[in-house]
C-alpha cells in the first residue's frame, strides 16, 4: 500500500534514518517455541493443527508491531533505527488460518513475552516520529449527526483536492452516499478524478480488508473512537481523533486546525500511543442440561487438567474499554466466579463485574468505584458493580494473566456480557468468558511532544479530579 520512514527525534528536534515500506497493521507475534496450552477447554474453534501452522507462517508478516518487536531484538551498529518488513501477502490474502490464534491459547511464557515486548515498544514509540506515505484515508463520524456530517465532508473535500500534492483515496461510511447533507454528487462535481478516489466502507469491508486503509480519522468523542476500535477487531491503522464530543479522554486534536494537523501528520510524521486492548471469548458449556450438577470450579481447575473438553468457544471480541458481566434484565443480583490463570479467585454476588483496560479505567470502572489508571500501565482492572458485601475491593492484575468470569451451574439466573457496551450476549449457568491481553493493540495518534502530564490534565479537565478550594493559611497574630 504505502511506505514509511521512522525517525528518532534528537535533542535539537531533528530526525534521522529512513526505512522501507510497511503496512500499519497492529498485531504482536511471538516465537512458537512452547506448544503447551493453558487448558484443554481453551481450544480453538478451528483445527488445532491449523493454529500451529499459522503461527509458523507468520514469521514473515506485514504486522506493524510484530516487525517493530523483531527489529528491537536485532543488534545494530551506531544510532538505532526501526526497520519494517515489506512482505504483506498474509494480510492481503486475509488467510482465515492466520486469524485462528487467540491470546487465550498462549502459554504463560508466550503471553509474558508478548506483553513485555509491547511495553518496551510503547516506550520507544514515545520518542519516535513515524513518517508515513499515506494514500488511503478512512473517515469515521457520527452518521446521525448533521453537523458532524458537514465537517466530515469538509475534510473529504480537502483530502480529495489536487492542492494536496498527493491523490488520496478517501473512504467514508456507505450511509453517506445518499445523505443530503454530505451531498456526494456535489462533492464529486468539481473534478472528474474525485469519482475514482471517493469510496465507501461498511462493517464487512473493515472486518475482511483492514489492510486497505493507511490512516484513520475520527470526528466525534471517545465513543466514536471506541467504534473505530470495534470496526477493526484485529489489524488497525493509526487513528487520529478530532475532539467533537462531550469529554474527550482520547480525542486530542482540535477540528478548527484540521488542515494543519493532517498536513503535519502526513508530511512530518506522527507520534503513536499503543493502547492495550483485551481479547474476550465466550466459552459455552458442553454439559447436558439435565446433567448440570457439576461444579464450575472443578471443571476449570480440575477436569481440565485431564484434557476433558468441558467447553467450546462461541465468538471472540477485541475491546478497548471494558467487558461487563452483569445481571442484565434479571431483577435479582448475579452470581459469578472469577479465575486467574488456573486458580480460583473468588465468588462475586453483585449486580455485575467490570473488567477494564487502563484506557477504560475512566469509564464504567470509574462509575463502579474502581481506580483511575494511567494508560501506560500494563494491567487488568477488576471491579464489582454494587457488590453485596462490605469487603470486596477493586483489584488490579498484571496483563500476563488470563482472567475468566463464569456463571456457576447452581446460579439462580443467567448473566449477560457486553463488550465495549456492544454485542450483548447471554451467559447461561456453566458458561464463562476468558479475558486476556490482545495481540492487537490500538494505535492512537498523539500530538507531537506530548508530555507525561497529558493524562493528568485530561482527568482534571473532564472530571475535575481532586478539585477543591485551597486551604487558607494561618494569619499571624499581631503583637
Tab-separated table of C-alpha atoms in Angstrom:
chain	number	residue	atom	x	y	z
A	1	UNK	CA	0.000	0.000	0.000
A	2	UNK	CA	2.214	2.834	1.217
A	3	UNK	CA	5.651	3.264	2.662
A	4	UNK	CA	7.066	4.645	5.832
A	5	UNK	CA	10.032	6.318	7.350
A	6	UNK	CA	10.782	6.129	11.046
A	7	UNK	CA	12.847	8.848	12.628
A	8	UNK	CA	14.028	9.392	16.168
A	9	UNK	CA	13.939	12.964	17.402
A	10	UNK	CA	17.189	14.153	18.922
A	11	UNK	CA	17.654	16.926	21.417
A	12	UNK	CA	17.526	19.525	18.650
A	13	UNK	CA	14.176	18.257	17.403
A	14	UNK	CA	15.707	16.846	14.220
A	15	UNK	CA	15.206	13.394	12.715
A	16	UNK	CA	17.307	10.708	11.115
A	17	UNK	CA	17.172	7.404	9.268
A	18	UNK	CA	14.537	6.365	6.744
A	19	UNK	CA	13.185	2.838	6.449
A	20	UNK	CA	11.379	0.602	3.963
A	21	UNK	CA	7.675	0.299	3.344
A	22	UNK	CA	5.320	-1.277	5.806
A	23	UNK	CA	1.640	-1.910	6.327
A	24	UNK	CA	0.355	-0.307	9.539
A	25	UNK	CA	-1.203	-3.490	10.898
A	26	UNK	CA	-1.153	-3.835	14.647
A	27	UNK	CA	-0.521	-7.356	15.833
A	28	UNK	CA	2.004	-8.856	18.208
A	29	UNK	CA	3.589	-12.156	17.226
A	30	UNK	CA	5.799	-14.460	19.267
A	31	UNK	CA	8.157	-17.358	18.722
A	32	UNK	CA	6.270	-20.632	18.885
A	33	UNK	CA	8.905	-22.378	20.993
A	34	UNK	CA	6.462	-23.771	23.505
A	35	UNK	CA	3.424	-25.614	22.197
A	36	UNK	CA	1.847	-26.320	25.552
A	37	UNK	CA	-1.502	-24.612	26.018
A	38	UNK	CA	-3.171	-23.456	29.170
A	39	UNK	CA	-6.089	-25.889	29.440
A	40	UNK	CA	-7.882	-28.179	27.060
A	41	UNK	CA	-11.175	-26.349	27.391
A	42	UNK	CA	-9.464	-23.277	25.948
A	43	UNK	CA	-9.496	-24.816	22.489
A	44	UNK	CA	-9.711	-23.018	19.198
A	45	UNK	CA	-12.920	-23.260	17.212
A	46	UNK	CA	-10.715	-24.206	14.279
A	47	UNK	CA	-8.483	-27.214	13.767
A	48	UNK	CA	-5.628	-27.032	16.330
A	49	UNK	CA	-3.148	-28.104	13.640
A	50	UNK	CA	-4.087	-25.044	11.603
A	51	UNK	CA	-3.307	-22.859	14.591
A	52	UNK	CA	0.216	-24.235	14.818
A	53	UNK	CA	0.792	-23.919	11.074
A	54	UNK	CA	-0.422	-20.326	11.055
A	55	UNK	CA	1.997	-19.413	13.828
A	56	UNK	CA	4.912	-20.706	11.764
A	57	UNK	CA	3.767	-18.911	8.614
A	58	UNK	CA	3.650	-15.623	10.475
A	59	UNK	CA	7.429	-15.486	10.698
A	60	UNK	CA	7.351	-13.079	7.727
A	61	UNK	CA	4.294	-10.925	8.231
A	62	UNK	CA	3.118	-7.417	7.425
A	63	UNK	CA	2.226	-6.777	11.044
A	64	UNK	CA	3.383	-3.322	12.135
A	65	UNK	CA	4.038	-4.105	15.802
A	66	UNK	CA	5.485	-7.525	15.038
A	67	UNK	CA	8.121	-6.025	12.772
A	68	UNK	CA	8.991	-3.356	15.317
A	69	UNK	CA	9.357	-6.026	18.002
A	70	UNK	CA	11.594	-8.121	15.762
A	71	UNK	CA	13.684	-5.059	14.957
A	72	UNK	CA	14.346	-4.088	18.560
A	73	UNK	CA	15.710	-7.566	19.267
A	74	UNK	CA	18.304	-7.294	16.465
A	75	UNK	CA	21.745	-5.847	17.295
A	76	UNK	CA	22.612	-2.723	15.307
A	77	UNK	CA	25.660	-0.555	14.997
A	78	UNK	CA	25.551	3.155	15.644
A	79	UNK	CA	22.290	5.028	16.016
A	80	UNK	CA	19.296	2.691	16.497
A	81	UNK	CA	16.552	2.908	13.887
A	82	UNK	CA	13.431	0.942	13.047
A	83	UNK	CA	13.007	-1.402	10.101
A	84	UNK	CA	9.881	-2.876	8.555
A	85	UNK	CA	9.199	-5.988	6.514
A	86	UNK	CA	7.623	-5.407	3.106
A	87	UNK	CA	6.005	-8.831	2.798
A	88	UNK	CA	2.254	-8.338	3.153
A	89	UNK	CA	0.926	-11.429	1.409
A	90	UNK	CA	-0.702	-12.883	4.528
A	91	UNK	CA	-2.689	-9.735	5.245
A	92	UNK	CA	-3.688	-9.215	1.623
A	93	UNK	CA	-4.870	-12.779	1.358
A	94	UNK	CA	-6.802	-12.439	4.617
A	95	UNK	CA	-5.975	-16.083	5.300
A	96	UNK	CA	-8.534	-17.322	7.865
A	97	UNK	CA	-5.903	-19.627	9.319
A	98	UNK	CA	-3.856	-16.565	10.228
A	99	UNK	CA	-6.703	-15.342	12.395
A	100	UNK	CA	-7.142	-18.617	14.277
A	101	UNK	CA	-4.598	-17.979	17.026
A	102	UNK	CA	-6.022	-16.245	20.094
A	103	UNK	CA	-4.130	-14.852	23.063
A	104	UNK	CA	-6.162	-17.081	25.391
A	105	UNK	CA	-4.341	-20.058	23.826
A	106	UNK	CA	-0.879	-18.793	24.718
A	107	UNK	CA	1.273	-20.309	27.392
A	108	UNK	CA	2.297	-18.225	30.371
A	109	UNK	CA	5.712	-17.678	28.836
A	110	UNK	CA	4.336	-16.649	25.447
A	111	UNK	CA	1.825	-14.238	26.933
A	112	UNK	CA	4.508	-12.706	29.152
A	113	UNK	CA	6.923	-12.281	26.248
A	114	UNK	CA	4.215	-10.668	24.171
A	115	UNK	CA	3.252	-8.244	26.939
A	116	UNK	CA	6.858	-7.298	27.729
A	117	UNK	CA	7.602	-6.707	24.065
A	118	UNK	CA	4.635	-4.386	23.684
A	119	UNK	CA	5.628	-2.441	26.811
A	120	UNK	CA	9.147	-1.853	25.548
A	121	UNK	CA	7.891	-0.877	22.110
A	122	UNK	CA	5.324	1.502	23.576
A	123	UNK	CA	8.060	3.325	25.496
A	124	UNK	CA	10.169	3.666	22.356
A	125	UNK	CA	7.268	4.991	20.307
A	126	UNK	CA	7.008	7.907	22.723
A	127	UNK	CA	10.265	9.292	21.322
A	128	UNK	CA	9.857	8.224	17.708
A	129	UNK	CA	8.160	10.039	14.872
A	130	UNK	CA	6.735	7.773	12.173
A	131	UNK	CA	6.615	9.235	8.692
A	132	UNK	CA	4.005	7.502	6.579
A	133	UNK	CA	3.317	7.559	2.871
A	134	UNK	CA	-0.423	7.790	3.275
A	135	UNK	CA	-2.512	7.119	0.198
A	136	UNK	CA	-5.798	5.798	1.629
A	137	UNK	CA	-7.623	7.609	4.432
A	138	UNK	CA	-10.518	6.141	6.437
A	139	UNK	CA	-13.033	8.697	7.775
A	140	UNK	CA	-15.418	7.876	10.627
A	141	UNK	CA	-18.062	10.143	12.115
A	142	UNK	CA	-21.483	10.023	13.735
A	143	UNK	CA	-23.669	9.321	10.717
A	144	UNK	CA	-26.781	10.628	12.521
A	145	UNK	CA	-25.269	13.999	13.478
A	146	UNK	CA	-25.901	16.535	10.694
A	147	UNK	CA	-23.270	18.974	11.977
A	148	UNK	CA	-20.550	16.339	12.003
A	149	UNK	CA	-21.553	15.137	8.537
A	150	UNK	CA	-20.819	18.604	7.176
A	151	UNK	CA	-17.455	18.670	8.950
A	152	UNK	CA	-16.644	15.230	7.532
A	153	UNK	CA	-17.491	16.496	4.064
A	154	UNK	CA	-15.069	19.376	4.545
A	155	UNK	CA	-12.206	17.018	5.376
A	156	UNK	CA	-13.081	14.713	2.486
A	157	UNK	CA	-13.122	17.650	0.072
A	158	UNK	CA	-9.791	18.918	1.406
A	159	UNK	CA	-8.179	15.488	1.042
A	160	UNK	CA	-9.516	14.987	-2.490
A	161	UNK	CA	-8.224	18.349	-3.705
A	162	UNK	CA	-5.249	18.240	-6.081
A	163	UNK	CA	-3.683	21.006	-3.993
A	164	UNK	CA	-2.574	18.348	-1.526
A	165	UNK	CA	0.135	17.125	-3.905
A	166	UNK	CA	-0.963	13.511	-3.307
A	167	UNK	CA	-4.063	11.958	-4.812
A	168	UNK	CA	-5.578	10.489	-1.656
A	169	UNK	CA	-8.271	7.828	-1.758
A	170	UNK	CA	-10.902	8.687	0.846
A	171	UNK	CA	-13.281	6.147	2.385
A	172	UNK	CA	-16.463	7.351	4.107
A	173	UNK	CA	-19.338	5.335	5.551
A	174	UNK	CA	-21.709	3.938	2.918
A	175	UNK	CA	-24.699	5.617	4.595
A	176	UNK	CA	-23.315	8.986	3.471
A	177	UNK	CA	-23.551	8.129	-0.227
A	178	UNK	CA	-27.206	9.153	-0.367
A	179	UNK	CA	-27.088	11.631	2.505
A	180	UNK	CA	-28.299	15.121	1.527
A	181	UNK	CA	-26.038	16.890	3.986
A	182	UNK	CA	-22.973	15.108	2.667
A	183	UNK	CA	-24.047	15.679	-0.955
A	184	UNK	CA	-21.690	13.187	-2.550
A	185	UNK	CA	-22.584	14.208	-6.102
A	186	UNK	CA	-21.891	17.850	-5.357
A	187	UNK	CA	-18.585	16.888	-3.789
A	188	UNK	CA	-17.528	14.974	-6.907
A	189	UNK	CA	-18.588	17.552	-9.471
A	190	UNK	CA	-15.554	19.939	-9.368
A	191	UNK	CA	-13.050	17.342	-10.631
A	192	UNK	CA	-13.686	14.092	-12.565
A	193	UNK	CA	-10.772	12.407	-10.765
A	194	UNK	CA	-12.667	12.628	-7.468
A	195	UNK	CA	-15.058	9.873	-8.577
A	196	UNK	CA	-12.430	7.184	-8.512
A	197	UNK	CA	-10.975	8.384	-5.211
A	198	UNK	CA	-14.098	8.789	-3.063
A	199	UNK	CA	-15.155	5.350	-1.884
A	200	UNK	CA	-17.445	3.894	0.760
A	201	UNK	CA	-16.832	1.442	3.560
A	202	UNK	CA	-19.116	-0.824	5.547
A	203	UNK	CA	-18.578	-3.101	8.532
A	204	UNK	CA	-17.788	-6.087	6.358
A	205	UNK	CA	-15.047	-4.256	4.471
A	206	UNK	CA	-13.380	-3.197	7.732
A	207	UNK	CA	-13.556	-6.751	9.012
A	208	UNK	CA	-12.218	-8.519	5.940
A	209	UNK	CA	-9.849	-5.935	4.443
A	210	UNK	CA	-8.488	-3.665	7.191
A	211	UNK	CA	-5.157	-3.513	5.332
A	212	UNK	CA	-6.780	-1.252	2.710
A	213	UNK	CA	-6.508	1.771	4.993
A	214	UNK	CA	-3.227	3.557	5.671
A	215	UNK	CA	-4.634	6.049	8.150
A	216	UNK	CA	-7.899	6.601	10.042
A	217	UNK	CA	-9.501	9.883	11.125
A	218	UNK	CA	-12.459	10.082	13.520
A	219	UNK	CA	-14.743	13.055	14.142
A	220	UNK	CA	-16.645	12.840	17.414
A	221	UNK	CA	-15.945	11.901	21.002
A	222	UNK	CA	-14.463	8.922	22.772
A	223	UNK	CA	-17.457	6.839	21.723
A	224	UNK	CA	-16.609	7.383	18.057
A	225	UNK	CA	-13.053	6.252	18.686
A	226	UNK	CA	-14.355	3.176	20.515
A	227	UNK	CA	-16.465	2.423	17.454
A	228	UNK	CA	-13.293	2.588	15.339
A	229	UNK	CA	-11.724	0.040	17.665
A	230	UNK	CA	-14.822	-2.138	17.311
A	231	UNK	CA	-14.714	-1.954	13.494
A	232	UNK	CA	-11.052	-3.014	13.415
A	233	UNK	CA	-11.164	-6.082	15.619
A	234	UNK	CA	-7.718	-7.261	14.601
A	235	UNK	CA	-5.465	-5.196	12.336
A	236	UNK	CA	-5.974	-1.485	12.991
A	237	UNK	CA	-4.456	1.547	11.217
A	238	UNK	CA	-3.137	4.544	13.196
A	239	UNK	CA	-6.155	6.575	14.361
A	240	UNK	CA	-6.171	10.376	14.686
A	241	UNK	CA	-9.223	11.740	16.515
A	242	UNK	CA	-10.697	15.234	16.423
A	243	UNK	CA	-12.398	16.267	19.655
A	244	UNK	CA	-16.048	16.875	18.792
A	245	UNK	CA	-17.709	15.030	21.670
A	246	UNK	CA	-18.547	15.578	25.321
A	247	UNK	CA	-15.491	14.512	27.361
A	248	UNK	CA	-12.526	13.653	25.209
A	249	UNK	CA	-10.049	11.453	27.078
A	250	UNK	CA	-8.806	10.005	23.791
A	251	UNK	CA	-9.568	12.770	21.297
A	252	UNK	CA	-6.566	15.098	21.395
A	253	UNK	CA	-6.909	17.286	18.299
A	254	UNK	CA	-8.932	20.443	17.613
A	255	UNK	CA	-11.042	20.293	14.466
A	256	UNK	CA	-10.510	24.001	13.787
A	257	UNK	CA	-6.891	23.141	12.944
A	258	UNK	CA	-7.620	20.033	10.865
A	259	UNK	CA	-5.740	21.232	7.781
A	260	UNK	CA	-2.571	21.955	9.710
A	261	UNK	CA	-2.960	18.809	11.830
A	262	UNK	CA	-3.343	16.457	8.874
A	263	UNK	CA	-0.642	18.177	6.826
A	264	UNK	CA	1.792	17.835	9.723
A	265	UNK	CA	0.837	14.182	10.260
A	266	UNK	CA	1.353	13.263	6.606
A	267	UNK	CA	4.456	15.353	5.972
A	268	UNK	CA	6.331	15.427	9.286
A	269	UNK	CA	5.118	12.181	10.835
A	270	UNK	CA	3.073	11.085	13.846
A	271	UNK	CA	3.608	10.039	17.442
A	272	UNK	CA	1.729	6.866	18.347
A	273	UNK	CA	0.479	5.701	21.731
A	274	UNK	CA	-0.160	1.957	21.847
A	275	UNK	CA	-3.291	1.285	23.894
A	276	UNK	CA	-3.753	-2.126	25.471
A	277	UNK	CA	-6.817	-3.990	24.203
A	278	UNK	CA	-8.410	-7.153	25.581
A	279	UNK	CA	-9.469	-10.253	23.743
A	280	UNK	CA	-12.638	-11.753	25.195
A	281	UNK	CA	-14.012	-15.154	24.181
A	282	UNK	CA	-17.376	-16.650	25.109
A	283	UNK	CA	-16.996	-20.262	26.252
A	284	UNK	CA	-20.132	-22.426	26.215
A	285	UNK	CA	-20.541	-25.428	28.464
A	286	UNK	CA	-20.866	-28.802	26.781
A	287	UNK	CA	-22.537	-30.376	29.794
A	288	UNK	CA	-26.071	-31.591	29.065
A	289	UNK	CA	-28.899	-29.545	30.597
A	290	UNK	CA	-30.219	-32.494	32.566
A	291	UNK	CA	-26.762	-33.307	33.938
A	292	UNK	CA	-25.750	-29.996	35.435
A	293	UNK	CA	-24.854	-30.998	38.961
A	294	UNK	CA	-21.300	-30.083	38.112
A	295	UNK	CA	-19.090	-27.542	39.827
A	296	UNK	CA	-17.635	-24.865	37.523
A	297	UNK	CA	-14.589	-24.578	39.764
A	298	UNK	CA	-13.892	-28.293	39.465
A	299	UNK	CA	-14.351	-28.155	35.686
A	300	UNK	CA	-11.971	-25.262	35.146
A	301	UNK	CA	-9.187	-26.201	37.540
A	302	UNK	CA	-9.838	-29.917	37.950
A	303	UNK	CA	-11.192	-31.759	34.932
A	304	UNK	CA	-9.311	-29.513	32.527
A	305	UNK	CA	-6.038	-30.893	33.795
A	306	UNK	CA	-7.111	-34.269	32.401
A	307	UNK	CA	-7.768	-32.748	28.968
A	308	UNK	CA	-11.528	-33.064	29.253
A	309	UNK	CA	-13.034	-30.598	26.777
A	310	UNK	CA	-15.739	-29.183	29.010
A	311	UNK	CA	-16.400	-26.027	26.951
A	312	UNK	CA	-16.330	-24.768	23.385
A	313	UNK	CA	-15.631	-21.224	22.079
A	314	UNK	CA	-18.589	-19.218	20.778
A	315	UNK	CA	-17.226	-15.924	19.473
A	316	UNK	CA	-14.335	-13.597	20.301
A	317	UNK	CA	-14.222	-9.805	20.614
A	318	UNK	CA	-11.387	-7.308	20.849
A	319	UNK	CA	-12.216	-4.402	23.127
A	320	UNK	CA	-10.564	-1.127	24.116
A	321	UNK	CA	-12.585	-0.132	27.202
A	322	UNK	CA	-14.160	-2.946	29.201
A	323	UNK	CA	-16.043	-6.217	29.419
A	324	UNK	CA	-19.032	-6.160	31.756
A	325	UNK	CA	-20.759	-9.293	33.039
A	326	UNK	CA	-23.956	-8.254	34.837
A	327	UNK	CA	-27.457	-9.383	35.784
A	328	UNK	CA	-28.996	-7.955	32.624
A	329	UNK	CA	-32.823	-7.832	32.728
A	330	UNK	CA	-32.997	-10.124	35.767
A	331	UNK	CA	-34.434	-8.464	38.891
A	332	UNK	CA	-32.030	-10.285	41.201
A	333	UNK	CA	-28.280	-9.883	41.540
A	334	UNK	CA	-25.928	-12.004	39.505
A	335	UNK	CA	-23.660	-14.756	40.766
A	336	UNK	CA	-20.266	-15.124	39.109
A	337	UNK	CA	-16.966	-16.844	39.804
A	338	UNK	CA	-13.542	-15.414	38.960
A	339	UNK	CA	-10.481	-17.399	37.909
A	340	UNK	CA	-6.941	-16.133	37.325
A	341	UNK	CA	-4.954	-18.483	35.097
A	342	UNK	CA	-5.561	-21.950	36.616
A	343	UNK	CA	-6.504	-20.663	40.060
A	344	UNK	CA	-9.871	-19.875	41.567
A	345	UNK	CA	-10.025	-16.275	42.839
A	346	UNK	CA	-13.419	-15.679	44.403
A	347	UNK	CA	-17.185	-15.754	44.003
A	348	UNK	CA	-18.968	-12.455	43.462
A	349	UNK	CA	-22.550	-11.691	44.459
A	350	UNK	CA	-23.281	-8.331	42.854
A	351	UNK	CA	-25.059	-6.533	40.062
A	352	UNK	CA	-22.078	-7.484	37.938
A	353	UNK	CA	-18.335	-7.399	37.355
A	354	UNK	CA	-16.455	-4.846	35.242
A	355	UNK	CA	-13.117	-5.881	33.749
A	356	UNK	CA	-11.440	-2.790	32.305
A	357	UNK	CA	-8.320	-1.851	30.396
A	358	UNK	CA	-6.259	1.113	31.620
A	359	UNK	CA	-7.944	3.143	28.875
A	360	UNK	CA	-11.346	2.073	30.203
A	361	UNK	CA	-10.496	2.948	33.806
A	362	UNK	CA	-12.257	6.310	33.364
A	363	UNK	CA	-15.481	4.721	32.056
A	364	UNK	CA	-17.760	2.160	33.773
A	365	UNK	CA	-14.871	1.149	36.014
A	366	UNK	CA	-14.800	4.665	37.461
A	367	UNK	CA	-18.572	4.736	37.981
A	368	UNK	CA	-18.371	1.395	39.816
A	369	UNK	CA	-15.734	2.716	42.221
A	370	UNK	CA	-12.650	1.367	40.502
A	371	UNK	CA	-9.268	3.041	40.430
A	372	UNK	CA	-8.121	5.542	37.832
A	373	UNK	CA	-5.207	4.059	35.928
A	374	UNK	CA	-2.638	5.680	33.662
A	375	UNK	CA	-2.985	4.186	30.140
A	376	UNK	CA	0.677	3.151	30.053
A	377	UNK	CA	0.191	0.709	32.938
A	378	UNK	CA	0.001	-2.880	31.600
A	379	UNK	CA	-2.762	-4.106	33.892
A	380	UNK	CA	-6.266	-5.580	34.099
A	381	UNK	CA	-8.697	-3.803	36.437
A	382	UNK	CA	-11.429	-5.875	38.100
A	383	UNK	CA	-14.258	-4.043	39.863
A	384	UNK	CA	-17.526	-5.381	41.272
A	385	UNK	CA	-20.707	-3.431	40.475
A	386	UNK	CA	-22.722	-2.906	43.658
A	387	UNK	CA	-21.265	-5.934	45.430
A	388	UNK	CA	-23.452	-7.433	48.184
A	389	UNK	CA	-20.586	-7.351	50.677
A	390	UNK	CA	-18.624	-4.720	52.546
A	391	UNK	CA	-15.270	-6.394	51.987
A	392	UNK	CA	-14.951	-6.608	48.209
A	393	UNK	CA	-12.460	-4.091	46.885
A	394	UNK	CA	-11.328	-3.450	43.297
A	395	UNK	CA	-8.223	-5.396	42.306
A	396	UNK	CA	-5.541	-4.740	39.689
A	397	UNK	CA	-3.965	-7.738	37.929
A	398	UNK	CA	-0.991	-7.952	35.541
A	399	UNK	CA	-1.719	-8.185	31.825
A	400	UNK	CA	0.140	-11.507	31.661
A	401	UNK	CA	-2.734	-13.496	33.169
A	402	UNK	CA	-5.829	-14.985	31.605
A	403	UNK	CA	-8.901	-14.000	33.581
A	404	UNK	CA	-12.125	-15.991	33.446
A	405	UNK	CA	-15.530	-14.827	34.616
A	406	UNK	CA	-18.067	-17.653	34.798
A	407	UNK	CA	-21.643	-18.312	35.834
A	408	UNK	CA	-21.787	-21.249	38.294
A	409	UNK	CA	-24.061	-24.163	37.495
A	410	UNK	CA	-26.166	-23.538	40.589
A	411	UNK	CA	-26.766	-19.863	39.810
A	412	UNK	CA	-30.408	-18.804	40.098
A	413	UNK	CA	-30.318	-16.802	36.868
A	414	UNK	CA	-28.145	-16.324	33.824
A	415	UNK	CA	-25.861	-13.332	33.376
A	416	UNK	CA	-25.207	-11.052	30.413
A	417	UNK	CA	-21.900	-9.952	28.927
A	418	UNK	CA	-21.258	-6.794	26.923
A	419	UNK	CA	-18.089	-5.727	25.127
A	420	UNK	CA	-17.335	-2.007	24.978
A	421	UNK	CA	-21.059	-1.527	25.501
A	422	UNK	CA	-21.924	-3.607	22.425
A	423	UNK	CA	-22.882	-7.133	21.435
A	424	UNK	CA	-24.958	-8.100	24.472
A	425	UNK	CA	-24.607	-11.877	24.986
A	426	UNK	CA	-26.402	-14.112	27.493
A	427	UNK	CA	-24.264	-16.396	29.665
A	428	UNK	CA	-26.136	-19.452	30.887
A	429	UNK	CA	-25.105	-21.390	34.006
A	430	UNK	CA	-21.857	-23.163	33.192
A	431	UNK	CA	-20.719	-20.597	30.604
A	432	UNK	CA	-17.808	-18.236	31.101
A	433	UNK	CA	-15.762	-15.510	29.403
A	434	UNK	CA	-11.981	-15.610	29.001
A	435	UNK	CA	-10.226	-12.236	29.093
A	436	UNK	CA	-6.587	-11.679	28.165
A	437	UNK	CA	-4.327	-9.055	26.642
A	438	UNK	CA	-4.939	-8.859	22.918
A	439	UNK	CA	-2.182	-9.306	20.373
A	440	UNK	CA	-3.658	-6.307	18.538
A	441	UNK	CA	-3.049	-3.042	20.433
A	442	UNK	CA	-4.787	0.156	19.382
A	443	UNK	CA	-2.571	2.827	17.779
A	444	UNK	CA	-3.819	6.202	18.985
A	445	UNK	CA	-2.128	9.181	17.302
A	446	UNK	CA	-0.961	11.764	19.827
A	447	UNK	CA	0.099	15.412	19.445
A	448	UNK	CA	3.834	15.916	18.922
A	449	UNK	CA	5.912	16.198	22.089
A	450	UNK	CA	3.031	15.175	24.334
A	451	UNK	CA	4.195	15.346	27.931
A	452	UNK	CA	3.600	12.751	30.613
A	453	UNK	CA	1.233	15.186	32.291
A	454	UNK	CA	-1.288	14.934	29.453
A	455	UNK	CA	-3.346	12.228	31.175
A	456	UNK	CA	-3.457	14.188	34.451
A	457	UNK	CA	-4.641	17.230	32.528
A	458	UNK	CA	-7.368	15.126	30.907
A	459	UNK	CA	-8.859	13.806	34.153
A	460	UNK	CA	-8.559	17.245	35.760
A	461	UNK	CA	-10.300	18.909	32.821
A	462	UNK	CA	-13.033	16.345	32.250
A	463	UNK	CA	-13.685	15.005	35.769
A	464	UNK	CA	-12.498	17.901	37.922
A	465	UNK	CA	-10.228	15.387	39.625
A	466	UNK	CA	-9.251	16.466	43.139
A	467	UNK	CA	-10.682	19.909	42.558
A	468	UNK	CA	-11.395	21.922	45.711
A	469	UNK	CA	-10.815	25.309	47.162
A	470	UNK	CA	-7.289	25.702	48.509
A	471	UNK	CA	-6.963	25.672	52.270
A	472	UNK	CA	-6.340	29.106	53.715
A	473	UNK	CA	-3.113	29.780	55.532
A	474	UNK	CA	-2.961	30.911	59.138
A	475	UNK	CA	-2.906	34.639	59.749
A	476	UNK	CA	-0.198	35.620	62.164
A	477	UNK	CA	-1.163	37.374	65.368
A	478	UNK	CA	-0.156	40.975	65.550
A	479	UNK	CA	1.504	41.822	68.857
